[in-house]
Short mmCIF file of C-alpha atoms in Angstrom, two decimals:
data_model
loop_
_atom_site.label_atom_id
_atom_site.label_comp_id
_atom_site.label_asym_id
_atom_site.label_seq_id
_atom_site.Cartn_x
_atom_site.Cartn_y
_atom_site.Cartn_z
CA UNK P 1 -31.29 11.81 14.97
CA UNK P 2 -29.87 8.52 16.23
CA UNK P 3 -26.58 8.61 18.33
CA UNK P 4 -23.87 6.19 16.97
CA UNK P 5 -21.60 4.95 20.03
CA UNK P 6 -18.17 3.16 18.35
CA UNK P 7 -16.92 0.50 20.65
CA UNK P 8 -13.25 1.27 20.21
CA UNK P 9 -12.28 0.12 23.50
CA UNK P 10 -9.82 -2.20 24.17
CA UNK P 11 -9.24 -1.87 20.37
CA UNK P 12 -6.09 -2.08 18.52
CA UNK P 13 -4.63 -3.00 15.60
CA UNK P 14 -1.67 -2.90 13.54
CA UNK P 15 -2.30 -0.22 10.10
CA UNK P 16 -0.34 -0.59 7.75
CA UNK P 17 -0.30 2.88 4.97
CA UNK P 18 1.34 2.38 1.84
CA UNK P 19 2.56 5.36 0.51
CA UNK P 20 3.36 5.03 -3.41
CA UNK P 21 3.00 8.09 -5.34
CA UNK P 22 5.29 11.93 -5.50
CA UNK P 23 3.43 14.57 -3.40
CA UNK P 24 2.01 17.58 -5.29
CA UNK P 25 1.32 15.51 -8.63
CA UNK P 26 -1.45 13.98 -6.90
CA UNK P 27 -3.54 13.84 -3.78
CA UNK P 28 -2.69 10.88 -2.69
CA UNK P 29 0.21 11.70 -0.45
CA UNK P 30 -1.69 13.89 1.79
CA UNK P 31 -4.72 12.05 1.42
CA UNK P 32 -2.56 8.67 3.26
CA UNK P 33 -1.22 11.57 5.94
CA UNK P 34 -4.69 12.71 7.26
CA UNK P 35 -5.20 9.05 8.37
CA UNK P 36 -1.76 8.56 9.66
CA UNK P 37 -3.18 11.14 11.97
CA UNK P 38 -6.69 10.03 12.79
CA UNK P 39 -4.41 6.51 13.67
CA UNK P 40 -2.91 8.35 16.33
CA UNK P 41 -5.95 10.11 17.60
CA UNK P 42 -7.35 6.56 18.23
CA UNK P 43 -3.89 4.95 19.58
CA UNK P 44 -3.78 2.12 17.05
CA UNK P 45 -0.03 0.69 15.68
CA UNK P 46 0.58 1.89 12.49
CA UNK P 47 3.68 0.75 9.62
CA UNK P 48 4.00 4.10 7.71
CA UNK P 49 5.64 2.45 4.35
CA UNK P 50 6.77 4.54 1.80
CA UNK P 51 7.74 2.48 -1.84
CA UNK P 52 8.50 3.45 -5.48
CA UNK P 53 7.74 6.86 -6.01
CA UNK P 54 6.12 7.82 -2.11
CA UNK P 55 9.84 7.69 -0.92
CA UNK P 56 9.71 10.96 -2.56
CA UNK P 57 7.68 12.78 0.26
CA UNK P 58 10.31 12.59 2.67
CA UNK P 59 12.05 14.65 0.78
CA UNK P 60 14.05 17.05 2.85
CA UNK P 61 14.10 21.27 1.44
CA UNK P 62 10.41 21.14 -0.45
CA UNK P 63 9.66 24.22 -1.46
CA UNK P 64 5.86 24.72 -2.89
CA UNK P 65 5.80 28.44 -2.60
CA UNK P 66 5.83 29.20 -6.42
CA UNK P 67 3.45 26.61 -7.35
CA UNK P 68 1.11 27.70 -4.67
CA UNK P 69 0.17 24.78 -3.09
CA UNK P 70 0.72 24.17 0.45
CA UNK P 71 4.00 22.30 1.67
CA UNK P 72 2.97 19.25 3.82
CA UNK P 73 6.42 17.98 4.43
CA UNK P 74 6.36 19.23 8.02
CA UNK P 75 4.18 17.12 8.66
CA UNK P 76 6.36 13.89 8.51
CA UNK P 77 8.14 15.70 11.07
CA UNK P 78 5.07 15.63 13.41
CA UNK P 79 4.49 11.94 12.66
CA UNK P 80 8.38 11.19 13.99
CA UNK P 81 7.54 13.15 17.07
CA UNK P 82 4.20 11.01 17.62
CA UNK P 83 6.60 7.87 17.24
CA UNK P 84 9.01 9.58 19.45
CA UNK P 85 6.88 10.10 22.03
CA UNK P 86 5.09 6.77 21.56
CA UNK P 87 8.29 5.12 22.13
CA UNK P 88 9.34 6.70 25.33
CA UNK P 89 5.97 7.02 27.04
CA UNK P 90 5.59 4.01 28.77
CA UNK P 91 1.93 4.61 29.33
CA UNK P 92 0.95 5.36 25.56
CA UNK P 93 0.39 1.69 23.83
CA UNK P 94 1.57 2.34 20.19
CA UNK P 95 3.97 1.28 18.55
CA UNK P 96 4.79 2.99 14.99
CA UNK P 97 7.32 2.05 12.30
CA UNK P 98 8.55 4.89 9.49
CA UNK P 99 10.08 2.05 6.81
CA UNK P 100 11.38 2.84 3.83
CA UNK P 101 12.08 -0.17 1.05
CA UNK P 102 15.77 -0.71 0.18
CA UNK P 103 14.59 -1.33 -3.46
CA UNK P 104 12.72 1.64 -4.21
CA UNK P 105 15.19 4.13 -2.62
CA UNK P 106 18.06 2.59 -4.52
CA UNK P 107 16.34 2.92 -7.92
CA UNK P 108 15.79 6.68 -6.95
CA UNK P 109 19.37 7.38 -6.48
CA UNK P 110 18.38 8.50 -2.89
CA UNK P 111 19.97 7.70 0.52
CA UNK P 112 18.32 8.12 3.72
CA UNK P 113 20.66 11.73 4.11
CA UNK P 114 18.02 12.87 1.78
CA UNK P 115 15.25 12.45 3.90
CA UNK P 116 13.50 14.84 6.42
CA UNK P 117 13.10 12.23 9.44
CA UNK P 118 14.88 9.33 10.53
CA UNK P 119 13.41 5.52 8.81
CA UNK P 120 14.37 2.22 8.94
CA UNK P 121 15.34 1.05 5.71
CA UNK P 122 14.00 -2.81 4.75
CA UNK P 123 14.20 -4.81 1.95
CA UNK P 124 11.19 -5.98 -0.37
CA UNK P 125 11.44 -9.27 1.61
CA UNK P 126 11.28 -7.97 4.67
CA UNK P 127 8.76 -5.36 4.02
CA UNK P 128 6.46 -8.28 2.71
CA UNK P 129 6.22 -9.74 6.33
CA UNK P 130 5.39 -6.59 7.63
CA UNK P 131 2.62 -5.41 5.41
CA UNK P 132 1.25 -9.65 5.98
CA UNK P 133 1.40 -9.28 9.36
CA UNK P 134 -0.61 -5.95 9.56
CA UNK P 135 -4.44 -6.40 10.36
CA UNK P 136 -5.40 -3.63 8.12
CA UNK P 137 -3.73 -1.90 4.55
CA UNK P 138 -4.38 1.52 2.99
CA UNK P 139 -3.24 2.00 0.17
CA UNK P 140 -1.92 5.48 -1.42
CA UNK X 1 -4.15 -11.56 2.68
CA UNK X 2 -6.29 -10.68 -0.68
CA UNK X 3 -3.94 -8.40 -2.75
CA UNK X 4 -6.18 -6.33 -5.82
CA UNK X 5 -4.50 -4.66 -8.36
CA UNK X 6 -6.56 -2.57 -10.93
CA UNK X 7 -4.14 -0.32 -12.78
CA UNK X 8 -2.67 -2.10 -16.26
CA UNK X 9 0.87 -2.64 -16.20
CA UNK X 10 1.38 -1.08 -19.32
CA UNK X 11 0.20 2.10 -17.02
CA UNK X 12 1.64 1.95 -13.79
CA UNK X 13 3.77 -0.25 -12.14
CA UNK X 14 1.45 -1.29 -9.06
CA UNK X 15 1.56 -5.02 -10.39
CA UNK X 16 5.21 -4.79 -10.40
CA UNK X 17 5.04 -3.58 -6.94
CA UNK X 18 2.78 -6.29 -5.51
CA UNK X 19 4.58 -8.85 -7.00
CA UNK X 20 7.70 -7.76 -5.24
CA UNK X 21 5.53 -6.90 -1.67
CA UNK X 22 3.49 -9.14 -1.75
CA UNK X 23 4.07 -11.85 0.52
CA UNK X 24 4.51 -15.91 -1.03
CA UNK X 25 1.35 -18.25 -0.93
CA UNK X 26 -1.00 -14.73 -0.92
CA UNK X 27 -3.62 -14.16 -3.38
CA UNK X 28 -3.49 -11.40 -6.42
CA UNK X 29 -6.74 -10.69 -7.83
CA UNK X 30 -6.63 -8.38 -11.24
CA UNK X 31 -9.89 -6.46 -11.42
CA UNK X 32 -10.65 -3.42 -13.81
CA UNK X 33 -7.60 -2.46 -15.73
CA UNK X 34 -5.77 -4.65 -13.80
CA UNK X 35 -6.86 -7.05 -15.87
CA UNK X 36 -4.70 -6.33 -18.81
CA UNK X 37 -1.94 -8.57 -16.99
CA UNK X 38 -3.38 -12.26 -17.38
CA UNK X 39 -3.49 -11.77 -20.75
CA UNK X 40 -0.91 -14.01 -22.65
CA UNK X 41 1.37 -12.70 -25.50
CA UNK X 42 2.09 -9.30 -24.20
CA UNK X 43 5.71 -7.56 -23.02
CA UNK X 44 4.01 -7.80 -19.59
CA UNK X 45 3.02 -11.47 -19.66
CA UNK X 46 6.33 -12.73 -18.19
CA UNK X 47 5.47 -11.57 -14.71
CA UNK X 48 2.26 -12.95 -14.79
CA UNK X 49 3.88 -16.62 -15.90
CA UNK X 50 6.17 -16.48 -13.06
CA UNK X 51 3.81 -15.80 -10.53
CA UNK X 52 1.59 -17.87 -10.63
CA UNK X 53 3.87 -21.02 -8.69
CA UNK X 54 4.07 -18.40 -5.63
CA UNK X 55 0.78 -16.81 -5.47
CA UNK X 56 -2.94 -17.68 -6.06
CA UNK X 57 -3.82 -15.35 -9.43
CA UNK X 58 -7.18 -14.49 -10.06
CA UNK X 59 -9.04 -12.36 -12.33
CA UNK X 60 -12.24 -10.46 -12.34
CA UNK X 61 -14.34 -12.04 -15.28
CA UNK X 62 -16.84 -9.47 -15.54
CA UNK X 63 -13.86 -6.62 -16.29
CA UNK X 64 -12.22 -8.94 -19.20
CA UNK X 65 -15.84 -9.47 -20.63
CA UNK X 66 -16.28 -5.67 -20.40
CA UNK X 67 -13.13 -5.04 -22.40
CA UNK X 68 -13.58 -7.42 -24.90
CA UNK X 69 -10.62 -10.11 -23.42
CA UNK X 70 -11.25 -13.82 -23.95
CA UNK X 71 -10.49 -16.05 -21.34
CA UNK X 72 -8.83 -18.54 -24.02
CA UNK X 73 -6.33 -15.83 -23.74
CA UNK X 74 -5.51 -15.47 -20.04
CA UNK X 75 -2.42 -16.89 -18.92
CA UNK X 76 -2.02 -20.65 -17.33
CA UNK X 77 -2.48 -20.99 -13.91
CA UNK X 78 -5.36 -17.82 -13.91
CA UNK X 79 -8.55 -18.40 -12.30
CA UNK X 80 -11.72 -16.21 -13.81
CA UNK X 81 -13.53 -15.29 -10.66
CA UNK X 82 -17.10 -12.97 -10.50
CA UNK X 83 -18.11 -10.74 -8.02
CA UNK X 84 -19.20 -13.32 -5.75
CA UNK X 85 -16.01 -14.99 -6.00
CA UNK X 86 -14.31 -11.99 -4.84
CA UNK X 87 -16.24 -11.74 -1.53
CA UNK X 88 -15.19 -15.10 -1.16
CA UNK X 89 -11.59 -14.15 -1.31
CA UNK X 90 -12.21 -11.37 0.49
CA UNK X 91 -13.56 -13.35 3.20
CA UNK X 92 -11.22 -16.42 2.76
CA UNK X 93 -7.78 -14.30 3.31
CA UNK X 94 -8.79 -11.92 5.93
CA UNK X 95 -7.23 -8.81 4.55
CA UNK X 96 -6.92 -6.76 1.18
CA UNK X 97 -4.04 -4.93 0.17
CA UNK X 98 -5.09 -2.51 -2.52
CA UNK X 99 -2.65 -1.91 -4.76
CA UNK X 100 -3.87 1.91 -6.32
#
């Protein structure tokens, strides 16, 4: 059995996830957060955009219990304390972004009081410099 | 950056989305379903048309063959590419964006 070494060294680049869908109606949603995660395992800079219908994960007071599928909102709440952390520790080379677009959120009737963590809120135009400037997109 | 859309826009609105994301001077290639957009004379045509002055639009030949779409129908300013082509673009623009 041949032993892969990944020469990650020295590596990093800016991911950008593109979260677009509802949670629960598909698995996209979670799908995009389990590599959130492995970005942070591997201290890479990640954009964690949420558009059109994904600004509905953030939802703050999801309750799955009664259609028995497991709630994954906390999670958002772990990715804020990754960004947290990444922020104040000067030693930990990552910077992360939790955007929302302006667009998307006004179309929804939603403000960012509705959502479980703190984002920054940019427009389309904006946003498209950001994703442009990222080295790598995943979409969701 | 290579921005590939393959959902029709009478389904979903990931072209709509690009469009609006995506940033000026990009490329859009339509692939599978995605496809459905360069046609001309549809209620989805118009954003098509309008894109084409700020973006590069492209569209997967082999996918409109498969569903029976003539390229004497596509809309002006769309470029029929193969599978080839696409690795070009791929190559060419450094990233993809893939608009699900």
């Amino acid at each position: 059995m041949a032993e892969f070494e990944f020469e990650t060294e020295g590596v990093k680049k800016t991911f950008t996830f593109m979260n677009r869908k509802a949670p629960y109606g598909t698995i996209y949603a979670l799908e995009v957060l389990e590599t959130v995660l492995i970005t942070a395992a591997f201290e890479q800079h990640a954009n964690i955009v949420f558009v059109d219908d994904g600004v509905y994960q953030l939802k703050s007071g999801q309750d799955t219990a009664a259609i028995n599928m497991k709630n994954f909102s906390p999670t958002y709440g772990i990715i804020e304390m990754e960004k947290e952390d990444a922020d104040e520790d000067e030693d930990i080379d990552m910077n992360w972004r939790i955007i929302v677009e302006k667009e998307s959120l006004e179309a929804r009737g939603l403000t960012t009081d509705d959502f479980k963590v703190d984002v920054e809120v940019l427009s389309a135009a904006e946003l498209a410099d950001v994703i442009d400037a990222s080295d790598c997109v995943i979409g969701g | 950056m290579l921005h590939t859309v393959n959902k029709s826009p009478f389904d979903r609105n990931s072209m709509e989305t690009c469009l609006r994301l995506a940033k000026k001077g990009s490329a859009i290639l339509l692939i599978e379903d995605g496809v459905i957009a360069a046609m001309q004379g549809t209620i989805q045509s118009a954003n098509i048309e309008n894109a084409t002055d700020a973006f590069d639009v492209f569209v997967m030949g082999p996918d409109l063959k498969a569903r029976g779409l003539s390229e004497d129908n596509l809309i002006d300013g769309v470029k029929v590419v193969d599978y080839s082509g696409f690795v070009d673009l791929v190559e060419e623009r450094g990233s993809v964006n893939a608009w699900l």
